[in-house]
Amino acid sequence: MKHTRFVTLVFVATAVFFLGSCTTGLKVSNPKQADITYLYEQLPKLHVDFYHETSKAELCKAYRAAMEDTGKMGDLDFYFTLRRLASLAKDSHTSVGLTQELVAQLSAIPAQFSYVEGAWRVSVIERDHAELLGGEVIAINSIPMQEVERLASPLFSHDNQVWLRYYLSQQLNLTNLYAYLGIATSPSQMVSLTVKQRSTDEEHTISLTPVSANEYGMLSFATWYQSHPETGASNAPYRALLLEESNTLFVQYNVCMSYDEYPLDGFIQEILALAESSSFEHVMVDLRYNSGGDSRLLEPLVDGLGTLQDEQGFSIDVLIGEGTFSSALMNAMHFKKRTNARLVGGPSGGSLNHYGETRNFSLPNSKIPVSYSTKYFVMDKKYQAGPLMPDLAIERTVDDILAGRDSVVEALLQSY
């Protein structure tokens, strides 16, 4: 017992020495340093398991580097530095958000990118360059896209590559990000974009002028979603379509929330009544654009369709993809476990076993919001780390997107 106690005391003393050594020689002398220290101290305490993939030494090193750099940080450099620290949680739900003051300082090139068919593609661009839609982005400021992705990765909280690219696509046009990563000298610098044109395979390098967030909305853009499929993404939180040619009920669920003007439980009852009174051969449940909320809200539909499937024999296909995240991923697994459903589409953005049930705090000086996970969800103990994979993989293609075709739904309809 004495020997055990001695070892325990040595361990505790070592831990205290280590924690103390991380702040040795560092002085909190400005509001940015105070906020960085607050994040460093609070996030590991509040997160359910911050150090599951990151060592205390790694966090300490990142913290010290951040503290030493504050003197030359602008507000957005500070924001990205905080994101780098939070991303060490290796958890897609733990991240740093934007304030309105920060949004007002953002600048971006008039283009957006998506990761499709194994490459970064131009999905939106200033109308003068519409011929580049769907083209492969080769480089930004002569930096190859593979290197851009590598440099940006530590700033984007993720636990798999699918979510990293989906999340990155939403901010990959920010010139503030380019400046922070060192691929531009300043956010106002003209940006060169090298694109392999889809129709000719020729490489073109164009120059794009950064614009502010306010100016961005005033520009005229060409987008590869100008032809929009009936079953594509929708602003409606949930909706249903009858695809009569194949006797299919299509149910799209875009957010795990209920709205007072059209309560979700009423929508579910309508769907179940329709399925019970009709002789559908197939039901599709589309979760491709759902990034989460409360997973419990959809369970009456899962169980109701499962009961009706046993009675009537219709097939159930649950559509998943890069935008399927958090509670929506859990809903997909509920269908998988509690009905005879097939998962169709692409890998999910969320990981099957994942951290979640988030809470938030704000940094005391900048008021920047920070979210963190309080629970670890194990959906399948036997499942390897990473996204939920479909039973039937159907990849969306650039040709289909440009033509306004829903690759997944069309392939399923042809197979019925």
Short mmCIF file of C-alpha atoms in Angstrom, two decimals:
data_model
loop_
_atom_site.label_atom_id
_atom_site.label_comp_id
_atom_site.label_asym_id
_atom_site.label_seq_id
_atom_site.Cartn_x
_atom_site.Cartn_y
_atom_site.Cartn_z
CA MET A 1 0.00 0.00 0.00
CA LYS A 2 2.83 2.42 0.83
CA HIS A 3 4.46 1.75 -2.51
CA THR A 4 1.17 2.37 -4.36
CA ARG A 5 0.61 5.61 -2.48
CA PHE A 6 4.13 6.76 -3.31
CA VAL A 7 3.55 6.13 -7.03
CA THR A 8 0.22 7.99 -6.89
CA LEU A 9 1.80 11.00 -5.20
CA VAL A 10 4.59 11.10 -7.77
CA PHE A 11 2.02 10.94 -10.59
CA VAL A 12 -0.03 13.78 -9.12
CA ALA A 13 3.06 15.91 -8.58
CA THR A 14 4.17 15.28 -12.16
CA ALA A 15 0.75 16.26 -13.48
CA VAL A 16 0.78 19.48 -11.47
CA PHE A 17 4.29 20.27 -12.70
CA PHE A 18 3.24 19.65 -16.31
CA LEU A 19 0.16 21.84 -16.12
CA GLY A 20 2.13 24.57 -14.47
CA SER A 21 4.95 24.34 -17.00
CA CYS A 22 2.58 25.08 -19.88
CA THR A 23 1.95 28.61 -18.61
CA THR A 24 5.49 29.25 -17.32
CA GLY A 25 6.80 32.53 -18.66
CA LEU A 26 3.49 33.50 -20.26
CA LYS A 27 1.72 36.69 -19.22
CA VAL A 28 -1.88 37.53 -20.03
CA SER A 29 -1.48 41.12 -21.18
CA ASN A 30 -4.35 41.75 -23.62
CA PRO A 31 -7.98 40.66 -24.21
CA LYS A 32 -7.02 38.21 -26.98
CA GLN A 33 -4.61 36.40 -24.69
CA ALA A 34 -7.25 36.34 -21.96
CA ASP A 35 -9.74 34.68 -24.33
CA ILE A 36 -7.17 32.17 -25.59
CA THR A 37 -6.34 31.24 -21.99
CA TYR A 38 -10.04 30.93 -21.14
CA LEU A 39 -10.54 28.54 -24.07
CA TYR A 40 -7.43 26.57 -23.13
CA GLU A 41 -8.59 26.17 -19.54
CA GLN A 42 -12.31 25.61 -20.06
CA LEU A 43 -12.68 23.47 -23.18
CA PRO A 44 -10.78 20.39 -21.93
CA LYS A 45 -12.73 20.56 -18.64
CA LEU A 46 -16.15 20.82 -20.28
CA HIS A 47 -15.69 18.42 -23.20
CA VAL A 48 -16.64 14.83 -22.42
CA ASP A 49 -13.26 13.50 -23.60
CA PHE A 50 -11.10 16.22 -25.13
CA TYR A 51 -7.90 14.18 -25.02
CA HIS A 52 -9.19 11.06 -26.79
CA GLU A 53 -6.83 11.72 -29.71
CA THR A 54 -4.84 14.76 -28.61
CA SER A 55 -2.19 14.78 -25.88
CA LYS A 56 -1.91 17.46 -23.24
CA ALA A 57 1.54 18.24 -24.63
CA GLU A 58 0.06 18.94 -28.08
CA LEU A 59 -2.54 21.30 -26.64
CA CYS A 60 0.09 23.01 -24.53
CA LYS A 61 2.32 23.58 -27.57
CA ALA A 62 -0.58 25.02 -29.59
CA TYR A 63 -1.65 27.21 -26.67
CA ARG A 64 1.82 28.68 -26.18
CA ALA A 65 2.18 29.37 -29.91
CA ALA A 66 -1.19 31.13 -29.93
CA MET A 67 -0.27 33.27 -26.91
CA GLU A 68 3.00 34.35 -28.46
CA ASP A 69 1.36 35.41 -31.75
CA THR A 70 -1.37 37.68 -30.38
CA GLY A 71 0.59 40.88 -30.84
CA LYS A 72 0.35 40.65 -34.64
CA MET A 73 -3.14 39.14 -34.84
CA GLY A 74 -6.06 40.86 -36.47
CA ASP A 75 -9.56 39.86 -35.38
CA LEU A 76 -9.93 37.16 -38.03
CA ASP A 77 -6.44 35.77 -37.44
CA PHE A 78 -7.50 35.52 -33.80
CA TYR A 79 -10.69 33.70 -34.85
CA PHE A 80 -8.78 31.15 -36.93
CA THR A 81 -6.28 30.65 -34.10
CA LEU A 82 -9.13 29.82 -31.73
CA ARG A 83 -10.47 27.37 -34.30
CA ARG A 84 -7.09 25.67 -34.51
CA LEU A 85 -7.12 25.15 -30.73
CA ALA A 86 -10.72 23.89 -30.60
CA SER A 87 -10.11 21.51 -33.50
CA LEU A 88 -7.65 19.58 -31.36
CA ALA A 89 -10.72 17.95 -29.82
CA LYS A 90 -10.91 15.91 -33.06
CA ASP A 91 -14.68 16.19 -32.88
CA SER A 92 -16.96 17.61 -35.58
CA HIS A 93 -19.34 19.03 -32.96
CA THR A 94 -16.70 21.01 -31.08
CA SER A 95 -15.98 24.27 -32.86
CA VAL A 96 -15.68 28.04 -32.72
CA GLY A 97 -18.37 30.23 -34.28
CA LEU A 98 -18.53 33.68 -35.83
CA THR A 99 -19.92 36.88 -34.39
CA GLN A 100 -21.64 39.53 -36.52
CA GLU A 101 -18.61 41.76 -36.03
CA LEU A 102 -16.36 39.09 -37.54
CA VAL A 103 -18.73 38.40 -40.43
CA ALA A 104 -18.60 42.08 -41.36
CA GLN A 105 -14.82 41.80 -41.75
CA LEU A 106 -14.87 38.75 -44.04
CA SER A 107 -13.88 38.98 -47.68
CA ALA A 108 -14.14 36.31 -50.36
CA ILE A 109 -13.51 35.66 -54.02
CA PRO A 110 -16.67 35.50 -56.20
CA ALA A 111 -16.59 31.71 -56.46
CA GLN A 112 -17.47 28.62 -54.43
CA PHE A 113 -16.19 25.07 -54.58
CA SER A 114 -17.56 21.58 -53.90
CA TYR A 115 -15.81 18.22 -53.66
CA VAL A 116 -17.37 15.95 -56.30
CA GLU A 117 -16.04 12.93 -58.18
CA GLY A 118 -12.77 12.95 -56.25
CA ALA A 119 -11.80 16.57 -56.92
CA TRP A 120 -12.56 20.15 -55.96
CA ARG A 121 -14.94 21.66 -58.53
CA VAL A 122 -16.23 25.13 -59.32
CA SER A 123 -19.86 25.11 -58.20
CA VAL A 124 -20.51 28.88 -58.20
CA ILE A 125 -18.62 31.61 -60.02
CA GLU A 126 -19.01 35.17 -61.24
CA ARG A 127 -21.10 35.05 -64.40
CA ASP A 128 -18.21 36.29 -66.60
CA HIS A 129 -16.52 32.93 -66.01
CA ALA A 130 -19.57 30.68 -66.32
CA GLU A 131 -17.74 28.36 -68.74
CA LEU A 132 -15.65 27.11 -65.80
CA LEU A 133 -18.62 25.67 -63.89
CA GLY A 134 -17.95 22.05 -63.01
CA GLY A 135 -14.27 22.42 -63.83
CA GLU A 136 -11.61 20.94 -61.57
CA VAL A 137 -9.87 23.49 -59.35
CA ILE A 138 -6.16 22.81 -59.74
CA ALA A 139 -4.65 25.55 -57.57
CA ILE A 140 -5.28 28.74 -55.62
CA ASN A 141 -2.46 31.27 -56.02
CA SER A 142 -0.40 28.45 -57.58
CA ILE A 143 -0.79 26.32 -54.43
CA PRO A 144 -2.13 22.85 -55.42
CA MET A 145 -5.53 22.05 -53.93
CA GLN A 146 -4.16 19.02 -52.11
CA GLU A 147 -1.79 21.34 -50.25
CA VAL A 148 -4.53 23.92 -49.61
CA GLU A 149 -6.67 21.19 -48.06
CA ARG A 150 -3.75 19.97 -45.93
CA LEU A 151 -3.04 23.48 -44.64
CA ALA A 152 -6.70 24.18 -43.87
CA SER A 153 -7.47 20.84 -42.23
CA PRO A 154 -6.29 21.77 -38.68
CA LEU A 155 -8.73 24.71 -38.61
CA PHE A 156 -11.87 22.73 -39.41
CA SER A 157 -13.22 20.56 -36.62
CA HIS A 158 -13.81 17.10 -38.06
CA ASP A 159 -13.58 13.43 -37.26
CA ASN A 160 -13.60 12.15 -40.85
CA GLN A 161 -12.56 13.36 -44.29
CA VAL A 162 -16.10 13.55 -45.67
CA TRP A 163 -17.11 16.18 -43.12
CA LEU A 164 -13.80 18.02 -43.48
CA ARG A 165 -14.41 18.58 -47.19
CA TYR A 166 -18.09 19.40 -46.73
CA TYR A 167 -17.28 21.92 -43.97
CA LEU A 168 -14.28 23.32 -45.86
CA SER A 169 -16.36 23.86 -49.00
CA GLN A 170 -18.43 26.44 -47.11
CA GLN A 171 -15.40 28.65 -46.38
CA LEU A 172 -12.89 27.75 -49.06
CA ASN A 173 -13.50 31.04 -50.88
CA LEU A 174 -12.56 33.23 -47.88
CA THR A 175 -9.48 35.30 -48.58
CA ASN A 176 -9.03 35.86 -44.83
CA LEU A 177 -8.43 32.11 -44.66
CA TYR A 178 -5.91 32.32 -47.50
CA ALA A 179 -3.99 35.05 -45.66
CA TYR A 180 -3.99 33.09 -42.40
CA LEU A 181 -2.71 29.96 -44.16
CA GLY A 182 0.00 31.91 -45.96
CA ILE A 183 -1.28 31.33 -49.50
CA ALA A 184 -2.02 35.07 -49.85
CA THR A 185 -0.21 38.07 -48.44
CA SER A 186 -3.43 39.81 -47.40
CA PRO A 187 -7.22 39.28 -47.66
CA SER A 188 -7.45 42.09 -50.22
CA GLN A 189 -4.89 40.56 -52.58
CA MET A 190 -6.09 39.55 -56.06
CA VAL A 191 -6.44 35.76 -56.19
CA SER A 192 -5.38 33.59 -59.08
CA LEU A 193 -7.51 30.50 -59.65
CA THR A 194 -6.33 27.69 -61.92
CA VAL A 195 -9.15 25.55 -63.29
CA LYS A 196 -9.25 22.67 -65.76
CA GLN A 197 -12.26 23.46 -67.94
CA ARG A 198 -14.67 20.56 -68.00
CA SER A 199 -15.60 20.76 -71.69
CA THR A 200 -12.06 21.05 -73.09
CA ASP A 201 -9.68 19.77 -70.36
CA GLU A 202 -7.68 22.96 -70.90
CA GLU A 203 -6.25 24.72 -67.86
CA HIS A 204 -7.19 28.37 -67.39
CA THR A 205 -5.80 30.74 -64.75
CA ILE A 206 -8.07 33.65 -63.95
CA SER A 207 -7.74 36.55 -61.51
CA LEU A 208 -10.54 37.22 -59.04
CA THR A 209 -10.96 40.34 -56.91
CA PRO A 210 -11.98 39.78 -53.27
CA VAL A 211 -15.21 41.42 -52.15
CA SER A 212 -16.76 42.06 -48.75
CA ALA A 213 -19.66 40.10 -47.33
CA ASN A 214 -22.04 42.95 -48.19
CA GLU A 215 -20.76 43.25 -51.75
CA TYR A 216 -20.95 39.51 -52.33
CA GLY A 217 -24.73 39.45 -52.39
CA MET A 218 -24.83 42.15 -55.07
CA LEU A 219 -22.85 40.19 -57.67
CA SER A 220 -24.29 38.12 -60.52
CA PHE A 221 -23.33 34.46 -60.28
CA ALA A 222 -23.53 31.34 -62.43
CA THR A 223 -24.24 28.21 -60.41
CA TRP A 224 -24.27 24.57 -61.37
CA TYR A 225 -27.60 24.18 -59.55
CA GLN A 226 -29.51 26.43 -61.96
CA SER A 227 -31.39 23.37 -63.21
CA HIS A 228 -32.85 22.00 -60.00
CA PRO A 229 -34.30 18.49 -59.68
CA GLU A 230 -37.69 18.09 -58.05
CA THR A 231 -36.17 15.84 -55.38
CA GLY A 232 -33.13 18.07 -54.75
CA ALA A 233 -32.38 20.22 -51.72
CA SER A 234 -35.29 22.32 -50.50
CA ASN A 235 -35.80 25.21 -48.08
CA ALA A 236 -38.74 23.34 -46.55
CA PRO A 237 -37.83 21.68 -43.24
CA TYR A 238 -39.78 18.58 -44.31
CA ARG A 239 -41.95 17.71 -47.28
CA ALA A 240 -43.37 14.78 -49.27
CA LEU A 241 -43.77 14.06 -52.97
CA LEU A 242 -45.65 11.35 -54.84
CA LEU A 243 -43.49 9.90 -57.61
CA GLU A 244 -46.41 8.36 -59.40
CA GLU A 245 -44.56 6.75 -62.30
CA SER A 246 -42.95 4.29 -59.89
CA ASN A 247 -45.61 4.25 -57.16
CA THR A 248 -43.11 5.78 -54.73
CA LEU A 249 -43.60 8.03 -51.71
CA PHE A 250 -40.66 10.44 -51.36
CA VAL A 251 -40.21 12.00 -47.89
CA GLN A 252 -37.52 14.64 -47.41
CA TYR A 253 -36.44 15.55 -43.88
CA ASN A 254 -34.03 18.50 -43.88
CA VAL A 255 -33.73 19.47 -40.23
CA CYS A 256 -34.37 17.58 -36.99
CA MET A 257 -36.73 20.22 -35.62
CA SER A 258 -40.45 20.91 -35.44
CA TYR A 259 -42.00 24.23 -36.52
CA ASP A 260 -45.07 25.77 -34.94
CA GLU A 261 -46.62 26.71 -38.27
CA TYR A 262 -46.41 23.08 -39.42
CA PRO A 263 -45.62 20.77 -36.47
CA LEU A 264 -43.54 17.73 -37.34
CA ASP A 265 -45.82 15.31 -35.50
CA GLY A 266 -48.70 16.42 -37.72
CA PHE A 267 -46.57 15.90 -40.82
CA ILE A 268 -45.62 12.41 -39.62
CA GLN A 269 -49.24 11.49 -39.01
CA GLU A 270 -50.13 12.64 -42.54
CA ILE A 271 -47.33 10.51 -44.01
CA LEU A 272 -48.36 7.42 -42.05
CA ALA A 273 -52.04 7.89 -42.96
CA LEU A 274 -51.10 8.25 -46.62
CA ALA A 275 -48.88 5.15 -46.52
CA GLU A 276 -51.61 3.16 -44.78
CA SER A 277 -54.37 4.14 -47.22
CA SER A 278 -52.29 3.76 -50.39
CA SER A 279 -50.58 0.78 -51.92
CA PHE A 280 -47.09 2.20 -52.36
CA GLU A 281 -44.42 -0.16 -53.59
CA HIS A 282 -41.53 2.02 -52.41
CA VAL A 283 -40.80 4.69 -49.80
CA MET A 284 -37.73 6.94 -49.95
CA VAL A 285 -36.66 8.92 -46.89
CA ASP A 286 -34.18 11.62 -47.86
CA LEU A 287 -31.69 12.66 -45.12
CA ARG A 288 -28.96 13.94 -47.46
CA TYR A 289 -29.31 17.61 -46.48
CA ASN A 290 -30.01 17.19 -42.78
CA SER A 291 -27.28 18.35 -40.39
CA GLY A 292 -29.11 17.39 -37.21
CA GLY A 293 -31.10 18.64 -34.25
CA ASP A 294 -33.16 16.30 -32.06
CA SER A 295 -33.02 12.68 -33.26
CA ARG A 296 -36.04 11.67 -31.15
CA LEU A 297 -38.48 13.72 -33.23
CA LEU A 298 -38.45 11.33 -36.20
CA GLU A 299 -38.78 8.11 -34.25
CA PRO A 300 -42.60 7.91 -34.66
CA LEU A 301 -42.08 7.90 -38.43
CA VAL A 302 -39.40 5.22 -38.19
CA ASP A 303 -41.57 2.94 -36.07
CA GLY A 304 -44.74 3.73 -38.01
CA LEU A 305 -43.21 2.95 -41.39
CA GLY A 306 -41.63 -0.18 -39.93
CA THR A 307 -45.05 -1.47 -38.84
CA LEU A 308 -46.65 -0.62 -42.17
CA GLN A 309 -43.77 -2.21 -44.06
CA ASP A 310 -44.41 -5.49 -42.24
CA GLU A 311 -48.10 -5.29 -43.19
CA GLN A 312 -47.82 -4.01 -46.77
CA GLY A 313 -44.37 -5.10 -47.93
CA PHE A 314 -43.12 -1.84 -49.50
CA SER A 315 -39.38 -1.19 -49.70
CA ILE A 316 -37.71 1.58 -47.69
CA ASP A 317 -34.64 3.35 -49.02
CA VAL A 318 -32.96 5.94 -46.78
CA LEU A 319 -30.84 8.44 -48.72
CA ILE A 320 -27.63 9.67 -47.05
CA GLY A 321 -24.64 11.76 -48.10
CA GLU A 322 -22.01 14.30 -47.06
CA GLY A 323 -24.63 16.59 -45.49
CA THR A 324 -26.07 13.82 -43.27
CA PHE A 325 -24.77 14.69 -39.83
CA SER A 326 -25.38 14.24 -36.12
CA SER A 327 -29.04 13.44 -35.31
CA ALA A 328 -29.85 12.81 -38.97
CA LEU A 329 -27.19 10.10 -39.03
CA MET A 330 -28.78 8.60 -35.92
CA ASN A 331 -32.15 8.63 -37.68
CA ALA A 332 -30.59 6.74 -40.61
CA MET A 333 -29.35 4.08 -38.18
CA HIS A 334 -32.77 3.92 -36.51
CA PHE A 335 -34.26 3.04 -39.89
CA LYS A 336 -31.50 0.51 -40.47
CA LYS A 337 -32.05 -1.22 -37.13
CA ARG A 338 -35.83 -0.96 -36.74
CA THR A 339 -37.09 -1.45 -40.30
CA ASN A 340 -36.02 -3.45 -43.31
CA ALA A 341 -34.37 -0.36 -44.84
CA ARG A 342 -31.49 0.06 -47.20
CA LEU A 343 -29.07 3.01 -46.99
CA VAL A 344 -28.42 4.55 -50.40
CA GLY A 345 -26.16 7.34 -51.67
CA GLY A 346 -22.73 8.34 -50.37
CA PRO A 347 -20.81 8.24 -47.06
CA SER A 348 -22.32 10.42 -44.36
CA GLY A 349 -20.66 13.62 -43.17
CA GLY A 350 -21.09 12.54 -39.57
CA SER A 351 -19.25 9.60 -38.09
CA LEU A 352 -21.40 6.67 -37.00
CA ASN A 353 -19.98 6.59 -33.46
CA HIS A 354 -19.54 10.22 -32.57
CA TYR A 355 -19.37 12.94 -29.95
CA GLY A 356 -22.39 15.21 -29.64
CA GLU A 357 -25.17 16.64 -27.45
CA THR A 358 -23.50 20.03 -27.57
CA ARG A 359 -23.45 22.90 -25.14
CA ASN A 360 -21.99 26.37 -25.61
CA PHE A 361 -20.09 29.11 -23.90
CA SER A 362 -18.86 32.52 -25.06
CA LEU A 363 -15.37 33.89 -24.62
CA PRO A 364 -15.42 36.74 -22.07
CA ASN A 365 -13.92 39.52 -24.19
CA SER A 366 -14.62 38.78 -27.86
CA LYS A 367 -17.97 37.05 -27.13
CA ILE A 368 -17.04 34.45 -29.75
CA PRO A 369 -19.22 31.34 -29.25
CA VAL A 370 -17.67 27.93 -28.61
CA SER A 371 -19.59 24.65 -28.85
CA TYR A 372 -18.43 21.42 -27.23
CA SER A 373 -19.65 17.84 -26.89
CA THR A 374 -20.95 16.44 -23.63
CA LYS A 375 -21.66 12.86 -24.70
CA TYR A 376 -20.25 10.07 -26.85
CA PHE A 377 -22.80 8.15 -28.91
CA VAL A 378 -22.06 4.54 -29.82
CA MET A 379 -24.43 3.53 -32.60
CA ASP A 380 -22.59 0.30 -33.40
CA LYS A 381 -19.82 -1.13 -31.20
CA LYS A 382 -18.51 -3.26 -34.06
CA TYR A 383 -18.30 -0.40 -36.56
CA GLN A 384 -14.89 0.98 -37.43
CA ALA A 385 -14.28 4.70 -37.05
CA GLY A 386 -15.55 6.99 -39.76
CA PRO A 387 -18.70 7.78 -41.76
CA LEU A 388 -21.81 5.67 -42.06
CA MET A 389 -21.43 3.90 -45.38
CA PRO A 390 -24.37 3.22 -47.72
CA ASP A 391 -25.52 -0.31 -48.55
CA LEU A 392 -25.90 0.85 -52.14
CA ALA A 393 -23.35 3.49 -53.19
CA ILE A 394 -24.49 5.92 -55.88
CA GLU A 395 -22.08 8.74 -56.59
CA ARG A 396 -23.39 12.09 -57.79
CA THR A 397 -21.67 13.29 -60.94
CA VAL A 398 -20.86 16.72 -62.33
CA ASP A 399 -22.83 15.92 -65.48
CA ASP A 400 -25.94 15.08 -63.45
CA ILE A 401 -25.65 18.21 -61.30
CA LEU A 402 -25.28 20.49 -64.31
CA ALA A 403 -28.20 18.79 -66.04
CA GLY A 404 -30.42 19.11 -62.97
CA ARG A 405 -30.64 15.37 -62.39
CA ASP A 406 -30.80 13.72 -58.97
CA SER A 407 -28.33 10.86 -59.48
CA VAL A 408 -29.47 8.87 -56.44
CA VAL A 409 -33.21 9.11 -56.95
CA GLU A 410 -32.99 8.48 -60.71
CA ALA A 411 -30.83 5.38 -60.21
CA LEU A 412 -33.27 4.01 -57.64
CA LEU A 413 -36.32 4.68 -59.81
CA GLN A 414 -34.66 2.87 -62.70
CA SER A 415 -33.96 -0.13 -60.47
CA TYR A 416 -37.54 -0.48 -59.20
#
